Coordinates of C-alpha atoms in Angstrom, one line a residue:
Chain U
P238 CA 38.6 50.4 -10.0
S239 CA 36.6 53.2 -11.5
S240 CA 33.8 52.7 -9.1
W241 CA 36.1 52.5 -6.0
T242 CA 37.6 55.9 -7.1
M243 CA 34.3 57.5 -7.3
S244 CA 33.2 56.1 -3.8
V245 CA 36.6 57.4 -2.5
S246 CA 36.1 60.8 -3.9
A247 CA 32.4 60.9 -2.4
A248 CA 33.8 60.0 0.7
R249 CA 36.4 62.7 0.6
A250 CA 33.6 65.0 -0.2
M251 CA 31.6 64.0 2.9
F252 CA 34.7 65.0 4.9
E253 CA 35.7 68.0 3.2
G254 CA 32.1 69.4 2.7
G255 CA 33.3 71.2 -0.4
S256 CA 31.9 70.6 -3.8
A257 CA 32.7 67.3 -5.3
S258 CA 33.2 67.2 -9.1
P259 CA 31.0 64.5 -10.3
G260 CA 32.0 62.6 -13.5
G261 CA 28.8 61.6 -14.9
G262 CA 26.6 62.2 -17.9
S263 CA 27.6 61.6 -21.5
A264 CA 29.1 65.0 -21.5
G265 CA 30.4 66.6 -18.5
G266 CA 32.0 70.0 -18.2
A267 CA 34.8 71.1 -15.8
R268 CA 34.9 74.4 -14.0
S269 CA 37.8 76.1 -12.4
K270 CA 38.2 75.8 -8.7
S271 CA 37.7 79.5 -8.0
G272 CA 33.8 79.2 -8.6
D273 CA 31.5 80.0 -11.4
G274 CA 32.9 80.9 -14.7
P275 CA 32.6 79.4 -18.3
A276 CA 33.6 75.7 -18.3
L277 CA 37.3 75.2 -19.1
Y278 CA 36.5 72.2 -21.3
S279 CA 33.8 69.8 -22.1
V280 CA 34.4 66.1 -22.6
L281 CA 32.6 65.0 -25.5
K282 CA 32.3 61.2 -25.0
L283 CA 32.7 58.8 -22.2
D284 CA 33.6 55.2 -22.7
D285 CA 30.6 53.1 -21.8
T286 CA 32.5 50.6 -19.7
T287 CA 35.4 52.3 -18.1
K288 CA 33.8 55.9 -18.0
R289 CA 37.0 57.5 -19.1
P290 CA 36.8 60.2 -22.0
M291 CA 37.5 58.6 -25.3
P292 CA 40.1 60.2 -27.4
I293 CA 38.7 62.4 -30.2
S294 CA 40.5 61.4 -33.7
C295 CA 39.0 64.0 -35.9
F296 CA 36.3 66.6 -35.7
A297 CA 34.4 69.3 -37.8
M298 CA 31.9 72.0 -37.2
N299 CA 29.1 73.2 -39.2
Q300 CA 28.3 76.8 -40.5
D301 CA 27.3 78.5 -37.5
G302 CA 28.9 76.4 -34.7
S303 CA 25.9 74.9 -33.4
M304 CA 26.6 71.4 -34.3
V305 CA 29.9 69.3 -34.2
A306 CA 30.7 66.1 -35.8
F307 CA 33.6 63.8 -34.3
S308 CA 34.8 60.3 -34.2
P309 CA 35.7 58.9 -30.7
N310 CA 38.7 57.0 -32.2
N311 CA 36.7 54.2 -33.5
N312 CA 34.5 53.5 -36.5
E313 CA 31.6 55.8 -35.6
V314 CA 30.9 59.4 -36.3
H315 CA 28.8 61.2 -33.6
I316 CA 27.0 64.3 -34.5
A317 CA 26.3 66.5 -31.4
E318 CA 24.5 69.7 -31.1
V319 CA 26.0 72.4 -28.8
K320 CA 23.4 74.0 -26.2
E321 CA 24.8 76.5 -23.7
G322 CA 28.1 74.7 -23.7
A323 CA 26.8 71.2 -23.3
F324 CA 27.0 68.7 -25.9
N325 CA 24.2 66.2 -26.6
V326 CA 24.9 63.6 -29.1
L327 CA 21.9 63.4 -31.7
H328 CA 22.9 61.0 -34.4
V329 CA 25.7 58.3 -34.6
L330 CA 26.8 57.4 -38.2
S331 CA 28.2 53.9 -38.4
E332 CA 28.7 52.9 -41.8
H333 CA 32.3 52.4 -41.6
D334 CA 34.0 49.1 -40.7
Q335 CA 37.3 50.4 -39.5
K336 CA 38.5 53.4 -37.7
V337 CA 37.3 56.8 -39.0
T338 CA 40.3 58.8 -40.0
F339 CA 38.8 62.3 -41.1
V340 CA 35.6 64.1 -41.0
D341 CA 34.8 67.3 -43.0
W342 CA 31.7 69.4 -42.7
A343 CA 30.8 71.2 -46.0
P344 CA 29.2 74.3 -44.4
K345 CA 27.1 75.7 -47.2
T346 CA 25.5 72.5 -48.6
N347 CA 25.5 70.9 -45.1
R348 CA 27.0 67.7 -46.1
I349 CA 29.4 65.7 -44.2
L350 CA 32.4 63.7 -45.8
T351 CA 33.8 60.9 -43.7
C352 CA 37.0 58.7 -44.6
S353 CA 38.3 55.6 -42.9
E354 CA 40.9 53.1 -42.8
D355 CA 38.8 50.6 -44.6
R356 CA 39.4 52.1 -47.8
N357 CA 36.0 53.9 -48.2
A358 CA 34.6 57.5 -47.9
Y359 CA 30.9 58.5 -47.3
V360 CA 29.1 61.7 -48.2
W361 CA 26.3 62.0 -45.7
D362 CA 23.2 64.2 -46.6
F363 CA 20.7 65.4 -44.0
S364 CA 17.1 64.9 -44.4
D365 CA 15.6 63.8 -41.0
T366 CA 18.5 61.5 -40.6
W367 CA 21.9 61.4 -42.0
K368 CA 21.9 59.4 -45.2
P369 CA 25.3 58.0 -46.6
T370 CA 26.2 57.9 -50.3
L371 CA 29.3 55.5 -51.0
V372 CA 31.9 57.2 -52.8
L373 CA 33.8 55.1 -55.6
L374 CA 37.3 56.0 -54.2
R375 CA 39.2 53.1 -56.1
I376 CA 41.9 53.1 -53.7
N377 CA 43.3 50.0 -52.0
R378 CA 44.7 51.4 -48.8
A379 CA 43.5 53.3 -45.9
A380 CA 42.1 56.9 -46.5
T381 CA 43.9 59.3 -44.3
Y382 CA 42.4 62.9 -44.8
A383 CA 39.4 64.3 -46.8
K384 CA 38.6 67.9 -47.5
W385 CA 35.8 69.5 -49.4
S386 CA 36.8 72.1 -52.1
N387 CA 35.7 75.8 -51.3
N388 CA 32.7 75.7 -53.4
E389 CA 31.7 72.1 -52.1
T390 CA 31.3 70.6 -55.5
K391 CA 34.4 68.4 -55.3
F392 CA 36.5 66.8 -52.6
A393 CA 39.9 65.2 -52.1
V394 CA 40.7 62.2 -50.2
A395 CA 44.4 61.5 -49.3
S396 CA 45.3 57.8 -48.9
G397 CA 48.1 55.3 -48.0
Q398 CA 48.3 54.2 -51.5
K399 CA 50.6 57.2 -52.1
C400 CA 47.8 59.1 -54.1
V401 CA 45.0 61.6 -53.6
A402 CA 41.4 60.8 -55.1
I403 CA 39.8 64.0 -56.5
C404 CA 36.1 63.2 -56.3
Y405 CA 33.1 64.9 -58.1
Y406 CA 29.3 64.0 -58.6
E407 CA 28.5 62.5 -61.9
E408 CA 25.0 63.2 -62.8
E409 CA 24.5 60.3 -65.2
S410 CA 25.5 57.6 -62.7
N411 CA 24.1 59.3 -59.7
W412 CA 27.1 59.0 -57.6
W413 CA 30.5 60.5 -56.7
V414 CA 33.4 59.1 -58.9
S415 CA 37.0 59.7 -58.4
K416 CA 40.1 60.5 -60.3
L417 CA 43.4 59.4 -58.8
V418 CA 46.3 61.9 -58.7
E419 CA 49.7 59.9 -58.5
G420 CA 53.1 61.3 -57.5
F421 CA 54.0 60.7 -54.1
E422 CA 56.3 58.2 -52.8
S423 CA 54.6 57.6 -49.5
T424 CA 51.4 57.9 -47.5
V425 CA 49.7 61.3 -48.4
L426 CA 48.9 62.7 -44.9
T427 CA 47.1 66.1 -45.8
V428 CA 45.4 67.9 -48.6
S429 CA 44.4 71.6 -48.7
W430 CA 42.2 73.2 -51.6
H431 CA 43.4 76.4 -53.4
A432 CA 40.9 79.4 -53.2
S433 CA 40.3 78.8 -57.1
D434 CA 39.3 75.1 -56.6
I435 CA 41.2 74.1 -59.6
A436 CA 44.4 73.3 -57.7
F437 CA 45.2 71.7 -54.4
A438 CA 48.4 71.0 -52.2
A439 CA 49.0 67.8 -50.6
G440 CA 51.8 66.7 -48.0
S441 CA 53.0 63.5 -47.4
S442 CA 55.3 61.3 -45.2
D443 CA 57.9 61.2 -47.9
G444 CA 58.9 64.8 -46.9
T445 CA 57.4 66.6 -49.8
V446 CA 54.7 69.2 -50.5
R447 CA 53.3 69.0 -54.0
L448 CA 50.7 71.1 -55.9
F449 CA 48.6 69.5 -58.4
T450 CA 45.9 70.9 -61.0
A451 CA 42.4 69.6 -60.4
A452 CA 40.1 70.9 -63.0
V453 CA 37.3 68.7 -63.8
K454 CA 35.5 69.1 -67.0
G455 CA 31.9 69.5 -66.5
V456 CA 32.2 70.4 -62.9
D457 CA 34.6 73.5 -63.1
S458 CA 34.4 76.5 -65.4
K459 CA 37.1 77.0 -68.0
P460 CA 40.3 77.4 -65.8
S461 CA 42.5 80.6 -66.1
Q462 CA 46.3 80.6 -66.0
I463 CA 46.6 81.3 -62.4
F464 CA 50.2 79.8 -62.1
G465 CA 51.5 81.4 -65.3
P466 CA 51.6 80.1 -68.8
D467 CA 53.8 77.2 -68.1
V468 CA 51.3 75.2 -66.0
S469 CA 48.5 73.8 -68.1
F470 CA 45.2 72.7 -66.6
K471 CA 44.0 70.5 -69.5
K472 CA 45.0 67.4 -67.8
M473 CA 43.7 66.6 -64.3
G474 CA 46.4 65.8 -61.8
T475 CA 49.6 67.3 -63.5
E476 CA 52.3 68.4 -61.0
I477 CA 52.8 72.1 -60.6
C478 CA 55.6 72.0 -58.2
V479 CA 57.4 69.9 -55.5
I480 CA 58.8 71.5 -52.2
Q481 CA 61.2 69.5 -49.9
T482 CA 60.9 69.5 -46.3
N483 CA 63.0 67.4 -43.8
A484 CA 60.3 65.6 -42.1
W485 CA 56.8 64.4 -42.5
V486 CA 54.2 67.0 -43.3
Q487 CA 51.5 66.6 -40.6
D488 CA 48.8 69.3 -41.9
M489 CA 48.5 72.3 -44.3
A490 CA 46.2 74.9 -44.9
F491 CA 45.9 77.8 -47.5
S492 CA 45.4 81.2 -46.2
P493 CA 41.9 82.8 -46.9
S494 CA 43.3 84.5 -50.0
S495 CA 45.7 81.6 -51.0
E496 CA 48.7 83.7 -51.1
V497 CA 50.4 81.7 -48.6
L498 CA 50.5 77.8 -48.0
A499 CA 51.1 76.9 -44.5
Y500 CA 52.2 73.4 -43.4
A501 CA 53.7 72.0 -40.2
T502 CA 56.1 69.1 -40.3
H503 CA 57.2 66.5 -37.8
D504 CA 60.7 68.3 -37.0
S505 CA 58.8 70.8 -35.0
S506 CA 58.6 73.6 -37.6
V507 CA 55.9 75.6 -39.4
H508 CA 56.7 76.5 -43.0
F509 CA 55.2 79.4 -45.1
L510 CA 55.3 79.0 -48.9
S511 CA 54.3 82.0 -50.9
V512 CA 52.0 81.1 -53.6
P513 CA 52.1 84.2 -56.1
S514 CA 49.6 84.4 -58.9
G515 CA 51.3 84.1 -62.3
A516 CA 54.1 81.7 -61.3
A517 CA 54.6 78.2 -60.0
P518 CA 55.7 78.2 -56.2
S519 CA 59.4 77.3 -55.5
Q520 CA 61.6 76.3 -52.7
E521 CA 63.0 79.9 -52.5
G522 CA 59.4 81.1 -51.3
V523 CA 59.6 79.1 -48.1
Q524 CA 59.9 80.6 -44.7
S525 CA 60.5 78.2 -42.0
V526 CA 59.7 79.1 -38.3
R527 CA 61.1 76.7 -35.7
C528 CA 58.6 75.8 -33.0
S529 CA 59.5 76.2 -29.4
G530 CA 58.1 72.8 -28.4
L531 CA 57.0 69.4 -29.9
P532 CA 55.5 69.0 -33.4
H533 CA 52.3 70.2 -34.2
R534 CA 49.5 68.1 -35.8
R535 CA 47.0 70.4 -37.0
V536 CA 47.2 74.0 -38.5
L537 CA 44.3 76.5 -39.2
F538 CA 44.2 79.9 -40.7
L539 CA 42.1 82.5 -38.4
A540 CA 43.0 85.5 -40.5
E541 CA 45.3 86.4 -43.3
D542 CA 48.1 86.9 -41.1
T543 CA 47.4 84.6 -38.2
L544 CA 47.6 80.7 -38.1
V545 CA 47.0 78.6 -35.0
A546 CA 48.7 75.3 -34.6
G547 CA 48.2 72.6 -31.9
G548 CA 49.8 69.3 -31.3
H549 CA 51.8 67.4 -29.1
D550 CA 52.4 70.3 -26.9
N551 CA 48.7 70.1 -25.8
N552 CA 48.7 73.9 -26.3
P553 CA 47.4 75.8 -29.4
T554 CA 50.0 78.3 -30.8
L555 CA 49.7 81.3 -32.9
Y556 CA 51.8 82.3 -35.6
C557 CA 51.7 85.7 -36.9
L558 CA 52.9 87.7 -39.9
R559 CA 54.7 90.9 -39.1
G560 CA 56.6 92.9 -41.6
G561 CA 56.6 90.2 -44.0
K562 CA 57.9 87.9 -41.7
W563 CA 56.2 84.9 -39.9
A564 CA 57.1 84.1 -36.4
E565 CA 55.9 82.1 -33.4
G566 CA 53.3 84.2 -31.3
K567 CA 51.4 83.6 -28.1
K568 CA 50.1 80.2 -26.7
L569 CA 46.6 80.2 -26.2
D570 CA 46.8 78.2 -22.9
S571 CA 48.7 80.2 -20.4
G572 CA 49.0 77.2 -18.3
T573 CA 47.5 78.8 -15.2
S574 CA 43.8 77.8 -15.4
V575 CA 44.1 74.1 -14.2
K576 CA 44.3 74.8 -10.4
K577 CA 45.9 72.0 -8.5
E578 CA 44.0 71.1 -5.3
S579 CA 45.7 72.4 -2.2
S580 CA 46.2 69.9 0.5
A581 CA 46.9 72.3 3.3
S582 CA 43.5 73.2 4.1
S583 CA 42.1 69.4 4.2
S584 CA 41.6 67.3 7.4
A585 CA 44.2 64.5 8.0
R586 CA 41.6 61.8 7.0
S587 CA 40.9 63.3 3.6
A588 CA 44.6 63.7 3.1
A589 CA 45.1 60.0 3.9
F590 CA 42.3 59.0 1.5
K591 CA 43.9 61.2 -1.3
K592 CA 47.3 59.6 -0.7
F593 CA 46.1 56.4 -1.4
E594 CA 43.7 57.1 -4.2
M595 CA 46.6 59.1 -5.8
S596 CA 49.1 56.4 -5.6
S597 CA 46.8 53.7 -7.0
S598 CA 45.0 55.6 -9.6
Q599 CA 47.6 58.0 -10.9
G600 CA 50.9 56.7 -9.8
I601 CA 51.9 59.5 -7.6
D602 CA 53.7 58.7 -4.4
D603 CA 55.5 60.4 -1.5
K604 CA 59.0 60.3 -3.1
N605 CA 58.0 62.4 -5.9
P606 CA 55.2 64.9 -5.0
E607 CA 55.9 67.3 -7.9
A608 CA 55.4 64.7 -10.5
D609 CA 51.6 65.3 -11.1
A610 CA 49.5 63.4 -13.4
V611 CA 47.4 66.4 -14.2
L612 CA 49.3 68.6 -16.8
T613 CA 49.2 72.3 -16.5
T614 CA 47.6 72.8 -19.8
V615 CA 43.7 72.3 -20.1
H616 CA 44.5 69.4 -22.7
Q617 CA 45.7 66.4 -21.0
N618 CA 46.8 64.8 -24.5
A619 CA 47.7 65.9 -27.8
I620 CA 45.7 68.1 -29.9
S621 CA 43.9 66.3 -32.8
G622 CA 41.7 68.7 -34.3
L623 CA 41.2 72.6 -34.6
G624 CA 38.0 74.4 -35.8
T625 CA 36.4 77.6 -36.5
C626 CA 33.2 78.4 -38.2
A627 CA 31.7 81.1 -40.4
A628 CA 29.6 82.7 -37.8
W629 CA 32.7 83.5 -35.6
K630 CA 34.3 85.5 -38.2
E631 CA 34.2 89.3 -37.8
G632 CA 35.8 91.2 -40.5
G633 CA 37.8 88.5 -42.0
R634 CA 39.2 87.3 -38.6
S635 CA 38.1 84.6 -36.5
S636 CA 37.3 85.6 -33.0
K637 CA 37.0 82.1 -31.6
V638 CA 38.8 78.7 -32.1
V639 CA 37.9 75.3 -30.9
S640 CA 40.5 72.5 -30.3
V641 CA 39.8 68.9 -29.6
G642 CA 42.3 66.6 -28.3
L643 CA 43.3 62.8 -27.6
D644 CA 42.2 63.3 -24.1
G645 CA 38.6 63.6 -25.5
R646 CA 38.3 67.4 -24.5
L647 CA 36.8 70.0 -26.4
C648 CA 38.1 73.5 -25.4
S649 CA 37.2 76.9 -27.0
W650 CA 39.7 79.7 -27.0
P651 CA 39.1 83.3 -27.8
V652 CA 41.5 84.7 -30.3
P653 CA 43.7 87.6 -29.1
S654 CA 44.2 90.6 -31.3
L655 CA 47.2 90.7 -33.4
E656 CA 48.8 93.2 -31.0
E657 CA 48.4 90.8 -28.1
A658 CA 49.5 87.8 -29.9
M659 CA 52.8 89.4 -31.0
A660 CA 53.8 90.9 -27.5
G661 CA 56.5 89.1 -26.1
L662 CA 58.0 87.7 -29.5
S663 CA 61.7 87.5 -29.7
I664 CA 63.5 88.6 -32.6
G665 CA 65.5 85.9 -34.6
A666 CA 62.9 83.1 -33.9
Q667 CA 63.5 81.7 -37.4
V668 CA 65.4 79.1 -38.9
Chain W
M256 CA 68.8 57.2 -6.7
S257 CA 72.6 58.0 -7.5
T258 CA 73.2 61.6 -8.5
S259 CA 75.7 60.3 -11.2
Q260 CA 73.0 58.7 -13.1
Q261 CA 70.7 61.9 -13.2
P262 CA 72.3 63.4 -16.3
Y263 CA 71.8 60.1 -18.1
L264 CA 68.3 59.6 -16.9
Q265 CA 67.5 63.3 -17.9
C266 CA 68.7 62.8 -21.4
V267 CA 66.8 59.6 -21.8
R268 CA 63.6 61.5 -20.6
S269 CA 63.8 64.2 -22.9
T270 CA 64.5 62.0 -25.9
L271 CA 61.6 59.7 -25.0
T272 CA 59.4 62.8 -24.5
A273 CA 60.3 63.9 -28.1
A274 CA 60.2 60.6 -29.5
L275 CA 56.7 59.7 -28.0
C276 CA 55.0 61.9 -30.5
L277 CA 53.0 59.3 -32.3
Q278 CA 50.0 59.0 -34.4
N279 CA 47.7 56.7 -35.9
F280 CA 49.1 55.3 -39.2
G281 CA 47.3 52.8 -41.4
C282 CA 49.7 50.2 -43.0
Q283 CA 50.7 51.2 -46.4
E284 CA 52.0 47.6 -47.2
V285 CA 48.9 45.6 -46.3
E286 CA 45.4 46.9 -46.9
R287 CA 43.2 47.5 -43.9
H288 CA 45.9 46.8 -41.4
N289 CA 47.4 48.8 -38.6
K290 CA 50.7 47.8 -37.5
P291 CA 53.6 49.1 -35.4
E292 CA 55.9 50.4 -38.2
V293 CA 59.2 50.0 -36.3
E294 CA 58.4 46.2 -35.9
V295 CA 57.5 45.7 -39.8
G296 CA 60.3 47.8 -40.7
K297 CA 59.1 47.5 -44.5
S298 CA 58.6 51.6 -45.1
K299 CA 61.7 53.1 -44.5
E300 CA 60.5 56.6 -44.8
V301 CA 58.3 56.3 -41.8
I302 CA 60.8 54.9 -39.4
L303 CA 63.2 57.5 -37.8
N304 CA 66.9 57.2 -36.9
P305 CA 67.5 54.9 -34.0
V306 CA 69.1 56.8 -31.1
V307 CA 71.6 55.1 -28.8
I308 CA 72.1 56.9 -25.3
S309 CA 75.1 55.2 -23.5
R310 CA 76.5 56.1 -20.1
N311 CA 79.5 53.8 -20.6
E312 CA 80.0 50.7 -22.7
N313 CA 78.2 48.3 -20.4
E314 CA 75.0 50.5 -20.0
K315 CA 73.3 52.0 -22.8
V316 CA 69.7 52.6 -24.2
M317 CA 68.4 52.5 -27.8
I318 CA 65.4 54.4 -29.0
E319 CA 64.0 53.4 -32.5
P320 CA 61.2 55.7 -33.1
S321 CA 58.6 55.5 -36.0
V322 CA 55.4 57.3 -37.0
N323 CA 53.1 55.2 -34.9
S324 CA 55.3 53.2 -32.6
L325 CA 58.7 53.3 -30.3
R326 CA 61.1 50.6 -29.5
F327 CA 63.0 51.2 -26.3
S328 CA 65.7 48.7 -25.4
I329 CA 67.9 48.6 -22.3
K330 CA 71.3 47.2 -21.7
I331 CA 71.6 46.4 -18.1
K332 CA 74.9 46.8 -16.3
Q333 CA 76.3 43.3 -15.7
A334 CA 79.7 43.4 -14.1
D335 CA 80.4 39.7 -13.6
E336 CA 78.9 36.4 -14.6
L337 CA 76.7 36.1 -11.6
E338 CA 75.0 39.3 -12.6
E339 CA 74.7 38.2 -16.1
V340 CA 72.6 34.9 -15.0
L341 CA 70.6 37.1 -12.4
V342 CA 69.7 39.8 -15.1
A343 CA 68.9 37.0 -17.6
K344 CA 66.6 35.2 -15.2
F345 CA 65.0 38.4 -14.0
M346 CA 64.2 39.6 -17.4
R347 CA 62.9 36.3 -18.5
F348 CA 60.6 36.4 -15.6
L349 CA 59.3 40.1 -16.7
M350 CA 58.9 39.3 -20.5
Q351 CA 56.8 36.2 -19.8
R352 CA 54.5 38.4 -18.0
A353 CA 54.6 41.2 -20.8
E354 CA 50.8 41.3 -21.3
H355 CA 50.6 42.9 -17.8
F356 CA 53.1 45.5 -18.3
M357 CA 51.3 46.3 -21.7
V358 CA 54.2 48.3 -23.1
L359 CA 56.6 45.6 -22.5
R360 CA 57.9 43.5 -25.6
R361 CA 58.3 39.7 -25.2
K362 CA 61.5 39.4 -26.8
A363 CA 64.4 41.8 -26.4
V364 CA 66.2 43.2 -29.3
P365 CA 69.4 41.3 -30.1
G366 CA 72.2 43.0 -28.3
Y367 CA 70.1 44.3 -25.4
D368 CA 68.6 42.8 -22.2
L369 CA 64.9 44.3 -22.4
S370 CA 62.5 46.2 -24.8
F371 CA 59.6 48.0 -24.7
L372 CA 57.3 48.4 -27.6
I373 CA 55.1 51.6 -27.1
T374 CA 52.5 52.5 -29.8
N375 CA 50.1 55.2 -30.6
V376 CA 47.2 53.2 -29.0
H377 CA 49.1 53.4 -25.6
T378 CA 49.8 57.3 -26.1
E379 CA 46.1 57.8 -26.8
T380 CA 44.9 55.9 -23.5
M381 CA 47.6 56.9 -21.1
F382 CA 49.4 60.0 -20.0
K383 CA 52.5 60.3 -22.0
N384 CA 54.5 61.7 -19.2
K385 CA 53.5 59.0 -17.0
V386 CA 54.6 56.4 -19.5
V387 CA 58.1 58.2 -19.7
D388 CA 58.2 58.2 -15.8
F389 CA 57.5 54.6 -15.7
V390 CA 60.3 53.8 -18.0
I391 CA 62.7 55.9 -16.1
Q392 CA 61.7 54.6 -12.7
F393 CA 62.0 51.0 -14.1
M394 CA 65.5 51.8 -15.3
E395 CA 66.4 53.0 -11.8
D396 CA 64.9 50.2 -10.0
I397 CA 66.6 47.3 -12.2
D398 CA 70.0 48.3 -11.1
K399 CA 68.9 48.5 -7.3
E400 CA 67.1 45.1 -7.7
V401 CA 70.2 43.5 -9.3
S402 CA 72.4 44.6 -6.8
A403 CA 70.2 43.6 -4.0
M404 CA 69.6 40.0 -5.6
K405 CA 73.2 39.6 -5.9
L406 CA 73.7 40.3 -2.3
G407 CA 71.0 38.0 -1.4
V408 CA 72.7 35.2 -3.5
N409 CA 75.9 35.6 -1.7
S410 CA 74.4 35.9 2.0
R411 CA 72.2 32.8 1.1
G412 CA 75.2 31.2 -0.1
R413 CA 77.0 31.7 3.0
V414 CA 74.2 30.6 5.3
V415 CA 73.7 27.4 3.5
A416 CA 77.3 26.4 3.3
A417 CA 77.7 27.3 7.1
K418 CA 74.6 25.0 7.9
F419 CA 76.2 22.1 5.6
L420 CA 79.5 22.3 7.2
E421 CA 78.1 22.4 10.8
Q422 CA 77.5 18.6 10.6
F423 CA 81.3 18.1 10.3
T424 CA 82.1 20.1 13.5
Y425 CA 82.6 18.2 16.6

């Protein structure tokens, strides 16, 4: 079928005499119909047999945005370098047996952390090639999420065993050991580190967000009472607070100063918890913002007052803080960049070719011409990863953000200024 | 495409689009497994409330969502015994060929005539809006096919009876 479609489109190109868009190569780009301009998106990996883009389940960037690590929804992790907008896969890391669920790149120490459904996590160091070090996680269910701490001496791995494993490097045994933090009632879906690295927040499918202490003797210096005198950091993994939500917590992130913890839940809302210094956070400190569309899957702070969230809407959306209140701002994809082919100018023969090609490969027929397979957003399927890097930060604000989706596409978006993002906001968009 | 059916189908379409926000979820009961949670049924917190959309007491649709899978069951309008037999045979024909449909379930949920099982693997490889279009189109076509089959049964019965009774005429 795929070779037939390509021959039809080649035949169409002969008749139309216009520029056909080839699919080939391991990483193609797409340009908008109006001619030259930056590519709208890049396809990271094509499946070897069907030549269709493979969904990207997770992705991470290095410090200067020159390399990306991603998993094409299987047990491999691909490292690709970015050169003038094209992606060349340099290394394939295939130590895992089952699907890789998360990849995180520690920017300063240049180490990659991967975790997978096969209950394992590996830390990869680069010296000519990427060499894996097994992490002794001691979990007996899938690992779902993994994050390096801000100082990159520890990391947290969330798992289906309803716990989080805090791992640190033990010099005597020469490998990474873990301490399990219990307390959840269901699979832990996401973890985020506090700026101090001695506390972290985790969200789960039991609908709660919990903060725990994570000060490890020998790795962290003596912790101060950042949450007030009631919270003691003596024992690792003590629960600081529990925040209830109505739905599964999909992703969370601490703001750069860790004053705010943002988390997206499956009931199509984004919540902002204020984390003041000197007291434990409480349910009253939560501001909830209702999303205008389907639930978000990933969130990322671009600045202290701007958050980008992407998910099942296929459209990265900004959330901005104005006058002490968070509200939904602009969507980065305006829906106008994907141009539909105009059939008026083509000849009768190519229209006939197109009709049969469309109905067989994409399920469009005459009865319902406006039901198009191609969506108006650049992403054709849910967004599964958002990333920015230190090199794109100017004065504490990220100027560019990259999104990857289950359609296999990677798109980079310029971040508008705060005024542009807030323009057209309606009052009262809050729960 | 009857216009009275449109609000019903529109409601089913928007509910399906919302319920099809699926994601990969490793099984928390059995290690290294990945099962459709709506079928396993053991972890109650990852299964959402089932929604029943009914047009009248004979025609309804049940959507059972969960974190990584969705079960969509249809009860088709069957006015009399002949339609009941026709629908049963037609559904049996389709369900025996379930792997060709990819999203069809081999057995219908009790109380319904046909069930679909859509998992996160399907939403990752197929356009979500086209899957919803397919299901809605299916619901429309089923009613038309059943009425066409019923007319066909009646007309064939008439032709067969006429031919048989011809031999008794003089």
